[in-house]
Short mmCIF file of C-alpha atoms and ligand atoms in Angstrom, two decimals:
data_model
loop_
_atom_site.label_atom_id
_atom_site.label_comp_id
_atom_site.label_asym_id
_atom_site.label_seq_id
_atom_site.Cartn_x
_atom_site.Cartn_y
_atom_site.Cartn_z
CA UNK D 454 2.74 -27.92 27.70
CA UNK D 455 5.50 -25.85 29.23
CA UNK D 456 5.37 -25.01 32.94
CA UNK D 457 4.22 -21.45 33.59
CA UNK D 458 7.17 -19.31 34.58
CA UNK D 459 6.77 -17.28 37.79
CA UNK D 460 5.74 -13.69 37.28
CA UNK D 461 4.36 -14.30 33.77
CA UNK D 462 0.67 -13.52 34.28
CA UNK D 463 -0.03 -14.54 30.69
CA UNK D 464 0.58 -18.15 31.67
CA UNK D 465 -1.65 -18.17 34.77
CA UNK D 466 -5.11 -19.40 33.70
CA UNK D 467 -6.76 -17.81 36.76
CA UNK D 468 -5.85 -14.30 35.57
CA UNK D 469 -7.26 -12.42 32.53
CA UNK D 470 -5.41 -13.65 29.45
CA UNK D 471 -2.67 -11.37 28.19
CA UNK D 472 -1.90 -13.45 25.15
CA UNK D 473 0.68 -11.14 23.60
CA UNK D 474 2.57 -9.05 26.17
CA UNK D 475 5.14 -7.90 23.62
CA UNK D 476 8.24 -5.81 24.19
CA UNK D 477 10.42 -4.99 21.17
CA UNK D 478 14.08 -4.97 22.15
CA UNK D 479 15.79 -4.57 18.78
CA UNK D 480 14.84 -2.81 15.54
CA UNK D 481 16.92 -3.24 12.40
CA UNK D 482 16.53 -0.90 9.42
CA UNK D 483 17.75 -2.22 6.09
CA UNK D 484 17.89 -0.03 2.98
CA UNK D 485 17.39 -2.36 0.02
CA UNK D 486 17.60 -1.50 -3.69
CA UNK D 487 15.80 -3.63 -6.27
CA UNK D 488 16.05 -2.93 -10.00
CA UNK D 489 12.71 -2.73 -11.81
CA UNK D 490 12.23 -5.18 -14.65
CA UNK D 491 10.72 -2.39 -16.71
CA UNK D 492 10.96 1.34 -15.97
CA UNK D 493 7.73 2.98 -14.77
CA UNK D 494 6.55 6.51 -15.57
CA UNK D 495 3.71 8.46 -13.92
CA UNK D 496 2.58 12.05 -14.40
CA UNK D 497 5.56 13.15 -12.25
CA UNK D 498 8.60 11.06 -13.14
CA UNK D 499 10.18 7.83 -14.42
CA UNK D 500 12.02 5.27 -12.29
CA UNK D 501 14.10 2.17 -13.02
CA UNK D 502 14.91 0.96 -9.50
CA UNK D 503 13.37 1.27 -6.04
CA UNK D 504 15.03 1.88 -2.67
CA UNK D 505 12.77 0.67 0.14
CA UNK D 506 13.47 0.20 3.86
CA UNK D 507 12.85 -3.19 5.40
CA UNK D 508 12.43 -3.25 9.17
CA UNK D 509 12.88 -6.26 11.39
CA UNK D 510 11.72 -6.24 15.00
CA UNK D 511 12.87 -8.68 17.64
CA UNK D 512 10.92 -9.00 20.87
CA UNK D 513 12.03 -10.12 24.32
CA UNK D 514 11.05 -13.74 23.53
CA UNK D 515 13.09 -13.71 20.31
CA UNK D 516 10.07 -13.56 17.97
CA UNK D 517 10.50 -11.35 14.90
CA UNK D 518 8.25 -9.16 12.79
CA UNK D 519 8.90 -7.61 9.37
CA UNK D 520 7.66 -4.45 7.74
CA UNK D 521 8.44 -2.39 4.66
CA UNK D 522 8.64 1.33 4.05
CA UNK D 523 7.67 1.76 0.39
CA UNK D 524 8.19 5.50 0.21
CA UNK D 525 9.24 6.75 -3.20
CA UNK D 526 12.75 8.25 -3.18
CA UNK D 527 11.50 11.70 -4.22
CA UNK D 528 8.68 13.89 -2.85
CA UNK D 529 6.54 13.70 -6.00
CA UNK D 530 3.73 11.37 -4.88
CA UNK D 531 3.58 12.76 -1.36
CA UNK D 532 5.84 14.79 0.91
CA UNK D 533 8.00 11.91 2.15
CA UNK D 534 11.27 10.64 0.67
CA UNK D 535 13.57 7.71 1.27
CA UNK D 536 15.80 9.91 3.47
CA UNK D 537 12.96 11.48 5.44
CA UNK D 538 11.64 7.99 6.22
CA UNK D 539 15.06 6.65 7.21
CA UNK D 540 15.53 9.58 9.60
CA UNK D 541 12.01 9.45 11.04
CA UNK D 542 12.31 5.72 11.70
CA UNK D 543 15.80 5.97 13.23
CA UNK D 544 15.32 9.13 15.30
CA UNK D 545 11.63 9.07 16.29
CA UNK D 546 9.54 5.92 15.66
CA UNK D 547 12.08 3.27 16.63
CA UNK D 548 13.31 4.87 19.89
CA UNK D 549 9.71 5.30 21.11
CA UNK D 550 8.85 1.65 20.37
CA UNK D 551 11.94 0.08 21.97
CA UNK D 552 11.26 -1.16 25.50
CA UNK D 553 7.53 -0.29 25.37
CA UNK D 554 5.23 -3.13 26.54
CA UNK D 555 2.06 -3.67 24.51
CA UNK D 556 -0.60 -6.29 23.86
CA UNK D 557 -2.15 -5.12 20.59
CA UNK D 558 -0.72 -3.01 17.71
CA UNK D 559 -3.54 -0.46 18.08
CA UNK D 560 -1.90 0.63 21.35
CA UNK D 561 1.07 1.97 19.36
CA UNK D 562 -0.96 4.95 18.21
CA UNK D 563 -0.60 6.35 21.72
CA UNK D 564 3.13 5.56 21.76
CA UNK D 565 3.71 7.50 18.52
CA UNK D 566 1.02 10.15 19.08
CA UNK D 567 3.44 13.07 19.34
CA UNK D 568 4.86 12.40 15.87
CA UNK D 569 3.02 14.27 13.11
CA UNK D 570 2.83 12.95 9.57
CA UNK D 571 5.69 10.74 8.34
CA UNK D 572 3.06 8.15 7.49
CA UNK D 573 5.11 6.01 5.08
CA UNK D 574 7.78 5.68 7.77
CA UNK D 575 5.20 4.85 10.42
CA UNK D 576 3.56 2.23 8.18
CA UNK D 577 6.75 0.15 8.13
CA UNK D 578 6.86 -0.20 11.91
CA UNK D 579 3.09 -0.52 12.30
CA UNK D 580 3.11 -3.43 9.84
CA UNK D 581 6.07 -5.10 11.54
CA UNK D 582 4.22 -4.86 14.86
CA UNK D 583 1.09 -6.42 13.31
CA UNK D 584 3.23 -9.24 11.87
CA UNK D 585 4.85 -9.84 15.25
CA UNK D 586 1.49 -9.70 17.02
CA UNK D 587 -0.15 -12.16 14.62
CA UNK D 588 2.79 -14.55 14.94
CA UNK D 589 2.63 -14.41 18.73
CA UNK D 590 -1.08 -15.25 18.46
CA UNK D 591 -0.27 -18.00 15.97
CA UNK D 592 -2.68 -16.50 13.43
CA UNK D 593 -2.28 -15.29 9.89
CA UNK D 594 -2.13 -11.51 9.57
CA UNK D 595 -5.28 -11.62 7.43
CA UNK D 596 -7.20 -13.38 10.18
CA UNK D 597 -5.73 -11.12 12.90
CA UNK D 598 -7.11 -8.16 10.94
CA UNK D 599 -10.52 -9.81 10.66
CA UNK D 600 -10.30 -10.93 7.04
CA UNK D 601 -11.41 -14.29 5.74
CA UNK D 602 -10.91 -14.34 1.95
CA UNK D 603 -8.50 -17.03 0.79
CA UNK D 604 -7.87 -15.33 -2.53
CA UNK D 605 -7.92 -11.73 -3.62
CA UNK D 606 -8.77 -10.37 -7.07
CA UNK D 607 -6.10 -8.14 -8.55
CA UNK D 608 -5.47 -5.82 -11.46
CA UNK D 609 -2.45 -3.99 -12.83
CA UNK D 610 -1.38 -0.37 -12.94
CA UNK D 611 0.32 0.49 -16.23
CA UNK D 612 2.66 3.46 -16.51
CA UNK D 613 2.89 6.11 -19.19
CA UNK D 614 4.47 4.64 -22.33
CA UNK D 615 6.50 6.16 -25.18
CA UNK D 616 3.73 5.46 -27.68
CA UNK D 617 0.13 4.29 -27.86
CA UNK D 618 1.19 1.10 -29.64
CA UNK D 619 3.52 0.20 -26.77
CA UNK D 620 0.67 0.84 -24.35
CA UNK D 621 -1.66 -1.40 -26.36
CA UNK D 622 0.97 -4.17 -26.24
CA UNK D 623 1.20 -3.82 -22.45
CA UNK D 624 -2.58 -3.95 -22.04
CA UNK D 625 -2.80 -6.95 -24.36
CA UNK D 626 -0.11 -8.79 -22.37
CA UNK D 627 -1.84 -8.22 -19.00
CA UNK D 628 -5.38 -8.89 -20.23
CA UNK D 629 -3.95 -12.15 -21.61
CA UNK D 630 -2.58 -13.01 -18.16
CA UNK D 631 -6.08 -12.70 -16.76
CA UNK D 632 -5.70 -9.59 -14.61
CA UNK D 633 -9.16 -8.44 -13.47
CA UNK D 634 -8.85 -4.84 -14.58
CA UNK D 635 -6.37 -2.48 -16.14
CA UNK D 636 -5.44 0.88 -14.65
CA UNK D 637 -3.78 3.42 -16.92
CA UNK D 638 -1.68 6.31 -15.64
CA UNK D 639 -2.71 9.57 -17.30
CA UNK D 640 -1.27 13.10 -17.43
CA UNK D 641 -2.03 16.22 -19.48
CA UNK D 642 -0.94 15.29 -23.02
CA UNK D 643 -1.35 11.53 -22.35
CA UNK D 644 -5.04 11.07 -21.63
CA UNK D 645 -7.95 11.07 -24.06
CA UNK D 646 -6.05 9.60 -27.04
CA UNK D 647 -4.35 6.64 -25.31
CA UNK D 648 -7.40 5.81 -23.18
CA UNK D 649 -9.70 5.95 -26.23
CA UNK D 650 -7.30 3.68 -28.14
CA UNK D 651 -7.28 1.11 -25.33
CA UNK D 652 -11.06 1.28 -24.94
CA UNK D 653 -11.54 0.77 -28.67
CA UNK D 654 -9.23 -2.28 -28.80
CA UNK D 655 -10.56 -3.74 -25.50
CA UNK D 656 -14.26 -2.80 -25.41
CA UNK D 657 -15.17 -5.14 -22.53
CA UNK D 658 -12.11 -4.90 -20.28
CA UNK D 659 -12.67 -3.17 -16.91
CA UNK D 660 -10.56 -0.03 -17.29
CA UNK D 661 -9.74 2.82 -14.94
CA UNK D 662 -7.34 5.78 -14.97
CA UNK D 663 -5.08 7.43 -12.37
CA UNK D 664 -3.87 11.02 -12.77
CA UNK D 665 -1.78 11.33 -9.59
CA UNK D 666 -3.13 14.86 -9.07
CA UNK D 667 -1.74 16.12 -12.40
CA UNK D 668 -4.83 18.16 -13.36
CA UNK D 669 -6.37 21.34 -12.03
CA UNK D 670 -9.93 22.49 -12.10
CA UNK D 671 -9.56 24.56 -15.30
CA UNK D 672 -11.87 24.62 -18.31
CA UNK D 673 -9.35 22.64 -20.44
CA UNK D 674 -8.86 19.97 -17.83
CA UNK D 675 -12.56 19.59 -17.18
CA UNK D 676 -12.99 19.02 -20.91
CA UNK D 677 -10.56 16.10 -20.60
CA UNK D 678 -12.57 14.71 -17.67
CA UNK D 679 -15.81 14.98 -19.65
CA UNK D 680 -14.22 13.14 -22.58
CA UNK D 681 -13.02 10.37 -20.25
CA UNK D 682 -16.53 10.22 -18.78
CA UNK D 683 -17.73 8.79 -22.10
CA UNK D 684 -15.30 5.84 -22.07
CA UNK D 685 -17.08 3.53 -19.62
CA UNK D 686 -14.31 3.67 -17.00
CA UNK D 687 -14.60 2.00 -13.60
CA UNK D 688 -13.28 5.20 -12.02
CA UNK D 689 -11.05 8.27 -12.41
CA UNK D 690 -8.45 8.25 -9.63
CA UNK D 691 -7.11 11.45 -8.03
CA UNK D 692 -7.42 13.95 -10.88
CA UNK D 693 -6.76 17.05 -8.74
CA UNK D 694 -4.45 18.13 -5.92
CA UNK D 695 -4.59 16.09 -2.73
CA UNK D 696 -5.99 18.93 -0.61
CA UNK D 697 -8.59 20.10 -3.15
CA UNK D 698 -11.57 18.10 -1.93
CA UNK D 699 -14.10 20.66 -3.16
CA UNK D 700 -12.78 20.44 -6.74
CA UNK D 701 -13.25 16.66 -6.60
CA UNK D 702 -16.77 17.07 -5.20
CA UNK D 703 -17.69 19.49 -7.97
CA UNK D 704 -16.25 17.15 -10.59
CA UNK D 705 -18.09 14.16 -9.14
CA UNK D 706 -21.37 16.08 -9.52
CA UNK D 707 -20.58 16.61 -13.23
CA UNK D 708 -19.54 13.04 -14.06
CA UNK D 709 -21.24 9.68 -14.21
CA UNK D 710 -17.88 7.94 -13.73
CA UNK D 711 -17.01 7.49 -10.06
CA UNK D 712 -14.18 9.68 -8.76
CA UNK D 713 -11.72 7.69 -6.61
CA UNK D 714 -9.39 9.35 -4.11
CA UNK D 715 -5.85 8.16 -3.38
CA UNK D 716 -3.40 10.94 -2.32
CA UNK D 717 -6.21 12.93 -0.62
CA UNK D 718 -6.97 10.21 1.93
CA UNK D 719 -4.31 10.27 4.64
CA UNK D 720 -6.50 9.27 7.61
CA UNK D 721 -9.98 8.10 8.56
CA UNK D 722 -10.80 11.79 9.26
CA UNK D 723 -9.89 12.92 5.75
CA UNK D 724 -11.93 9.99 4.40
CA UNK D 725 -14.87 11.10 6.54
CA UNK D 726 -14.58 14.69 5.28
CA UNK D 727 -14.21 13.59 1.63
CA UNK D 728 -17.28 11.38 1.82
CA UNK D 729 -19.24 14.10 3.60
CA UNK D 730 -18.45 16.49 0.75
CA UNK D 731 -19.29 13.95 -1.96
CA UNK D 732 -15.70 14.18 -3.25
CA UNK D 733 -15.46 10.46 -4.10
CA UNK D 734 -17.62 7.40 -4.72
CA UNK D 735 -14.67 4.99 -4.31
CA UNK D 736 -11.60 5.06 -2.07
CA UNK D 737 -8.17 3.57 -2.72
CA UNK D 738 -6.82 2.29 0.61
CA UNK D 739 -3.03 2.16 0.85
CA UNK D 740 -1.29 0.81 3.93
CA UNK D 741 1.73 3.11 3.33
CA UNK D 742 -0.17 6.31 2.73
CA UNK D 743 -2.32 5.78 5.84
CA UNK D 744 0.59 5.08 8.18
CA UNK D 745 -0.11 1.38 8.57
CA UNK D 746 -2.71 -1.34 8.95
CA UNK D 747 -4.49 0.14 11.98
CA UNK D 748 -5.58 3.30 10.15
CA UNK D 749 -6.08 1.45 6.84
CA UNK D 750 -8.55 -0.89 8.54
CA UNK D 751 -10.31 2.09 10.12
CA UNK D 752 -10.83 3.67 6.67
CA UNK D 753 -12.12 0.32 5.42
CA UNK D 754 -14.62 0.14 8.30
CA UNK D 755 -15.79 3.71 7.71
CA UNK D 756 -16.26 3.16 3.96
CA UNK D 757 -18.06 -0.14 4.49
CA UNK D 758 -20.47 1.53 6.93
CA UNK D 759 -21.05 4.31 4.36
CA UNK D 760 -21.61 1.94 1.41
CA UNK D 761 -18.43 3.12 -0.35
CA UNK D 762 -16.50 0.36 -2.19
CA UNK D 763 -12.75 0.26 -1.57
CA UNK D 764 -9.73 -1.40 -3.16
CA UNK D 765 -6.18 -1.92 -2.04
CA UNK D 766 -3.66 0.36 -3.72
CA UNK D 767 0.06 -0.29 -3.93
CA UNK D 768 3.41 1.52 -3.99
CA UNK D 769 5.36 -1.07 -5.98
CA UNK D 770 6.05 -2.91 -2.75
CA UNK D 771 8.65 -5.62 -2.38
CA UNK D 772 7.31 -8.94 -1.05
CA UNK D 773 7.04 -7.84 2.59
CA UNK D 774 4.80 -4.85 1.90
CA UNK D 775 2.93 -6.79 -0.78
CA UNK D 776 2.07 -9.52 1.76
CA UNK D 777 0.73 -6.87 4.17
CA UNK D 778 -1.43 -5.37 1.39
CA UNK D 779 -2.73 -8.82 0.56
CA UNK D 780 -3.73 -9.49 4.18
CA UNK D 781 -5.60 -6.17 4.36
CA UNK D 782 -7.40 -6.85 1.08
CA UNK D 783 -9.08 -9.94 2.63
CA UNK D 784 -11.42 -7.63 4.60
CA UNK D 785 -14.99 -7.78 3.25
CA UNK D 786 -15.24 -4.17 1.98
CA UNK D 787 -12.47 -4.72 -0.60
CA UNK D 788 -14.90 -5.50 -3.39
CA UNK D 789 -12.84 -4.04 -6.27
CA UNK D 790 -9.59 -5.58 -7.62
CA UNK D 791 -6.43 -4.24 -5.94
CA UNK D 792 -3.06 -3.12 -7.33
CA UNK D 793 -1.42 -6.25 -5.90
CA UNK D 794 -0.03 -7.87 -9.01
CA UNK D 795 2.59 -10.64 -8.86
CA UNK D 796 6.15 -9.67 -7.82
CA UNK D 797 7.45 -10.93 -11.16
CA UNK D 798 5.79 -7.98 -12.90
CA UNK D 799 8.13 -5.60 -11.13
CA UNK D 800 11.30 -7.44 -10.08
CA UNK D 801 13.51 -10.18 -11.44
CA UNK D 802 14.39 -11.12 -7.84
CA UNK D 803 12.20 -10.17 -4.88
CA UNK D 804 13.21 -10.43 -1.20
CA UNK D 805 10.97 -13.47 -0.58
CA UNK D 806 11.97 -17.12 -0.82
CA UNK D 807 8.78 -17.71 -2.83
CA UNK D 808 7.55 -14.50 -4.45
CA UNK D 809 3.87 -13.56 -4.49
CA UNK D 810 2.30 -14.64 -7.75
CA UNK D 811 -1.01 -13.94 -9.48
CA UNK D 812 -2.82 -16.62 -11.42
CA UNK D 813 -5.61 -15.52 -13.77
CA UNK D 814 -5.94 -12.30 -11.78
CA UNK D 815 -6.09 -13.91 -8.35
CA UNK D 816 -3.50 -13.99 -5.57
CA UNK D 817 -3.70 -16.62 -2.82
CA UNK D 818 -3.49 -15.36 0.74
CA UNK D 819 -0.86 -17.09 2.92
CA UNK D 820 -2.30 -18.99 5.88
CA UNK D 821 0.94 -19.32 7.92
CA UNK D 822 1.23 -17.12 11.03
CA UNK D 823 1.89 -13.38 10.56
CA UNK D 824 2.64 -12.15 7.05
CA UNK D 825 3.06 -15.82 6.16
CA UNK D 826 6.04 -15.28 3.86
CA UNK D 827 9.70 -16.28 4.20
CA UNK D 828 12.33 -13.61 3.72
CA UNK D 829 15.24 -14.63 1.48
CA UNK D 830 18.15 -13.45 3.65
CA UNK D 831 20.62 -13.88 0.79
CA UNK D 832 18.52 -11.69 -1.50
CA UNK D 833 18.34 -9.00 1.20
CA UNK D 834 22.13 -9.18 1.66
CA UNK D 835 22.76 -9.00 -2.09
CA UNK D 836 20.66 -5.87 -2.51
CA UNK D 837 21.49 -4.16 0.79
CA UNK D 838 22.64 -0.52 0.64
CA UNK D 839 22.87 0.21 4.36
CA UNK D 840 21.84 -1.30 7.66
CA UNK D 841 21.51 0.09 11.19
CA UNK D 842 20.26 -1.35 14.43
CA UNK D 843 18.41 0.37 17.27
CA UNK D 844 18.52 -1.61 20.52
CA UNK D 845 17.37 -1.15 24.09
O1 LIG U 1422 -0.91 6.36 -7.48
O2 LIG U 1422 -1.48 4.35 -7.20
C1 LIG U 1422 -0.59 5.19 -7.37
C2 LIG U 1422 2.78 3.44 -7.79
C3 LIG U 1422 3.62 4.31 -7.14
C4 LIG U 1422 3.10 5.47 -6.64
C5 LIG U 1422 1.72 5.74 -6.75
C6 LIG U 1422 0.88 4.85 -7.37
C7 LIG U 1422 1.43 3.70 -7.94
C8 LIG U 1422 0.65 2.74 -8.69
C9 LIG U 1422 1.17 1.34 -8.83
O3 LIG U 1422 -0.35 3.02 -9.30
C10 LIG U 1422 0.61 0.42 -7.82
C11 LIG U 1422 1.37 -0.87 -7.78
O4 LIG U 1422 1.35 -1.61 -8.77
O5 LIG U 1422 2.00 -1.15 -6.73
MG1 LIG U 1423 -3.04 6.41 -7.35
#
């Protein structure tokens, strides 16, 4: 036992315990580029490498927390870009966090309250604060969030391929690896035929589709949705524009297949509105899209109270963001397999000393304090594009 230092109320047992009492004194932003093992195409574009921002916080005691900004480079999934996130972190989020004293990461909402949007940027710092907090409490991030699962069931998200036979090979490969379900990206022109071909070859595999808002509520597109409705899918994810909740509600009334919302759900309030309108029967919870773990957990709690199953979505995270997703997915409402496949599916070299791996469709949750992963400093250095530091 160390002797309590004078003036540190947290060490005086006669006073209410202030177990954390954290002040961040340095924030480093690292732009890191990882090549993708295999290029990935969605309804909007194709990519062969990813530029994400890793953030490292250091507090007054020298403890550190890590987070990842997994924003796509271009504004095709949502409004943010790599550059918008870099600027928002450097000019707004980081300066407000530096020097601020806090006990729990939920208090940071008040610190950042004036900043609108920029949720992918915010998520990086929110996650780093949760990591730091959990480490200071000597608890795993999963347990700090209230989760207890030791393993999480996962599936894969497969991009748009050049041909149906290449898609069938991809599905075959991942079903063989034991992934719990297969998600197929769809877009007008790549929907009924490829999905029907997969369903025919794999009649019993849990299958779902994700349109990334590529459809509109026209007669032609609704015909596509009705055709998909006959293919025993687990869900149809985000067919229409993010802000068109009524179109999703109308579609959900026409289909037996559950509609799942991704891009539409940017807060617990939008989730509340969407559920009130009947716009979805399932919600995809993404740490990045919701601005971090605090809001992601709030959406989980709301859905659980409303009897709506949720699953953890992904943004092709490197190991840091992947570990945060994994911790969140240990909460009890995550009853459907998440998009948290092993790092090796995406990258030849991740930024972790031991990458996250899936075995027969399950990923083990680290039990070490915080995110519970070790960053490979050499890998970060090798793939570093740019680094800046914000200090007190
Ligand atoms: O819509 O879920 C999505 C990847 C990038 C952007 C959006 C999405 C996705 C995925 C892949 O579907 C999820 C993953 O494997 O990380
Ligand atoms: Mg999606």
